[in-house]
């Protein structure tokens, strides 16, 4: 009997799968004015943002999240922890973690997870007012996965600022096993990709989803990249979700 139980346990480990996703939800601000919002979202701004618009937006984002149905999902352009926790409540996620680097930033990034988050670490980007790189660890099939979520400075910023974010990511992932990089890196998967130094060490969604876009107006600025040591150990399937609530599509990897 004990042998049978152990056999079933190991079979379940082998058959277990985890779905990891990344989704830029496009400016999800709440219905309260804190003063840190983008100008269009402040009281009297061009968006005329209010409780009704917030409720409509968060309902649409929640619907997309539930359709993606990831075990762990990185969300970008979330105003604050209150909004992230509201999303967790509406979509049934038990664990969440949020960061925006400093209290004056308009938006931050955060994870929702059905798996216990084992640890959290932030990497501030030096000399740039931007979101930090947010690392979490979760366990899957007996291995610890290291997720590095990021939202790099927009392309309108100087190349120096964008490279500072890229160099911070390179330092963060250096020597880390079972690493997964995900998020909006504001850099297309081409010869000018900001993390081109990692192309030989990571497997990218864009190697499998050629012809697809992550930004709906065109481009592959959102990314999921899994380190080759992990890619060799699992059979990974990549997906692009056409979302309704954002100007970005969502990306995922399952293994």
PDB file of N, CA and C in Angstrom, residues 4 6 8 11 35 50 56-57 84 91 98 138 155 169 174 182 194 218 225-226 235 241:
ATOM      1  N   UNK A   4       2.303   1.898  -3.370  1.00  0.00           N
ATOM      2  CA  UNK A   4       1.300   2.434  -4.287  1.00  0.00           C
ATOM      3  C   UNK A   4       1.093   3.936  -4.059  1.00  0.00           C
ATOM      4  N   UNK A   6       3.247   6.046  -2.766  1.00  0.00           N
ATOM      5  CA  UNK A   6       4.434   6.759  -3.247  1.00  0.00           C
ATOM      6  C   UNK A   6       4.441   6.860  -4.770  1.00  0.00           C
ATOM      7  N   UNK A   8       1.824   6.848  -6.772  1.00  0.00           N
ATOM      8  CA  UNK A   8       0.827   7.839  -7.181  1.00  0.00           C
ATOM      9  C   UNK A   8       1.314   9.261  -6.934  1.00  0.00           C
ATOM     10  N   UNK A  11       3.770  10.136  -9.693  1.00  0.00           N
ATOM     11  CA  UNK A  11       3.035  10.324 -10.940  1.00  0.00           C
ATOM     12  C   UNK A  11       2.375  11.695 -10.957  1.00  0.00           C
ATOM     13  N   UNK A  35      -3.275  62.046  -5.839  1.00  0.00           N
ATOM     14  CA  UNK A  35      -2.343  63.075  -6.288  1.00  0.00           C
ATOM     15  C   UNK A  35      -1.166  62.527  -7.066  1.00  0.00           C
ATOM     16  N   UNK A  50     -13.810  58.336 -12.703  1.00  0.00           N
ATOM     17  CA  UNK A  50     -14.732  58.325 -11.574  1.00  0.00           C
ATOM     18  C   UNK A  50     -15.010  56.892 -11.147  1.00  0.00           C
ATOM     19  N   UNK A  56     -16.161  49.699 -14.118  1.00  0.00           N
ATOM     20  CA  UNK A  56     -16.228  49.086 -15.445  1.00  0.00           C
ATOM     21  C   UNK A  56     -14.871  48.508 -15.845  1.00  0.00           C
ATOM     22  N   UNK A  57     -13.802  49.271 -15.567  1.00  0.00           N
ATOM     23  CA  UNK A  57     -12.461  48.823 -15.932  1.00  0.00           C
ATOM     24  C   UNK A  57     -12.037  47.604 -15.129  1.00  0.00           C
ATOM     25  N   UNK A  84      -4.869  45.826  -6.443  1.00  0.00           N
ATOM     26  CA  UNK A  84      -4.430  44.442  -6.638  1.00  0.00           C
ATOM     27  C   UNK A  84      -5.229  43.489  -5.756  1.00  0.00           C
ATOM     28  N   UNK A  91     -11.156  37.537  -8.513  1.00  0.00           N
ATOM     29  CA  UNK A  91     -10.710  36.446  -9.394  1.00  0.00           C
ATOM     30  C   UNK A  91     -10.318  35.169  -8.643  1.00  0.00           C
ATOM     31  N   UNK A  98       2.692  43.317  -4.162  1.00  0.00           N
ATOM     32  CA  UNK A  98       2.658  44.527  -4.984  1.00  0.00           C
ATOM     33  C   UNK A  98       3.859  45.408  -4.680  1.00  0.00           C
ATOM     34  N   UNK A 138       8.155  30.559  -6.289  1.00  0.00           N
ATOM     35  CA  UNK A 138       7.061  29.617  -6.052  1.00  0.00           C
ATOM     36  C   UNK A 138       7.593  28.215  -6.327  1.00  0.00           C
ATOM     37  N   UNK A 155       9.629  53.721 -24.253  1.00  0.00           N
ATOM     38  CA  UNK A 155      10.586  54.026 -25.316  1.00  0.00           C
ATOM     39  C   UNK A 155      10.846  55.522 -25.468  1.00  0.00           C
ATOM     40  N   UNK A 169      18.245  44.101 -14.484  1.00  0.00           N
ATOM     41  CA  UNK A 169      17.719  42.752 -14.699  1.00  0.00           C
ATOM     42  C   UNK A 169      18.857  41.752 -14.879  1.00  0.00           C
ATOM     43  N   UNK A 174      21.566  36.935 -12.732  1.00  0.00           N
ATOM     44  CA  UNK A 174      22.885  36.306 -12.890  1.00  0.00           C
ATOM     45  C   UNK A 174      23.038  35.114 -11.951  1.00  0.00           C
ATOM     46  N   UNK A 182       9.628  38.010 -17.069  1.00  0.00           N
ATOM     47  CA  UNK A 182       8.336  38.321 -17.670  1.00  0.00           C
ATOM     48  C   UNK A 182       7.972  39.774 -17.416  1.00  0.00           C
ATOM     49  N   UNK A 194      16.721  44.978 -25.551  1.00  0.00           N
ATOM     50  CA  UNK A 194      17.534  45.468 -24.433  1.00  0.00           C
ATOM     51  C   UNK A 194      18.234  44.353 -23.663  1.00  0.00           C
ATOM     52  N   UNK A 218       0.925  46.911 -32.434  1.00  0.00           N
ATOM     53  CA  UNK A 218       2.065  46.288 -33.095  1.00  0.00           C
ATOM     54  C   UNK A 218       3.299  46.252 -32.218  1.00  0.00           C
ATOM     55  N   UNK A 225      10.378  34.820 -20.904  1.00  0.00           N
ATOM     56  CA  UNK A 225      11.608  34.125 -21.260  1.00  0.00           C
ATOM     57  C   UNK A 225      11.951  33.154 -20.135  1.00  0.00           C
ATOM     58  N   UNK A 226      12.194  31.902 -20.480  1.00  0.00           N
ATOM     59  CA  UNK A 226      12.566  30.934 -19.444  1.00  0.00           C
ATOM     60  C   UNK A 226      13.999  30.467 -19.693  1.00  0.00           C
ATOM     61  N   UNK A 235       8.560  20.535 -20.857  1.00  0.00           N
ATOM     62  CA  UNK A 235       7.991  20.759 -22.182  1.00  0.00           C
ATOM     63  C   UNK A 235       7.088  21.979 -22.084  1.00  0.00           C
ATOM     64  N   UNK A 241      -2.845  35.704 -25.458  1.00  0.00           N
ATOM     65  CA  UNK A 241      -4.284  35.879 -25.252  1.00  0.00           C
ATOM     66  C   UNK A 241      -4.716  37.244 -25.780  1.00  0.00           C
TER      67      UNK A 241
END
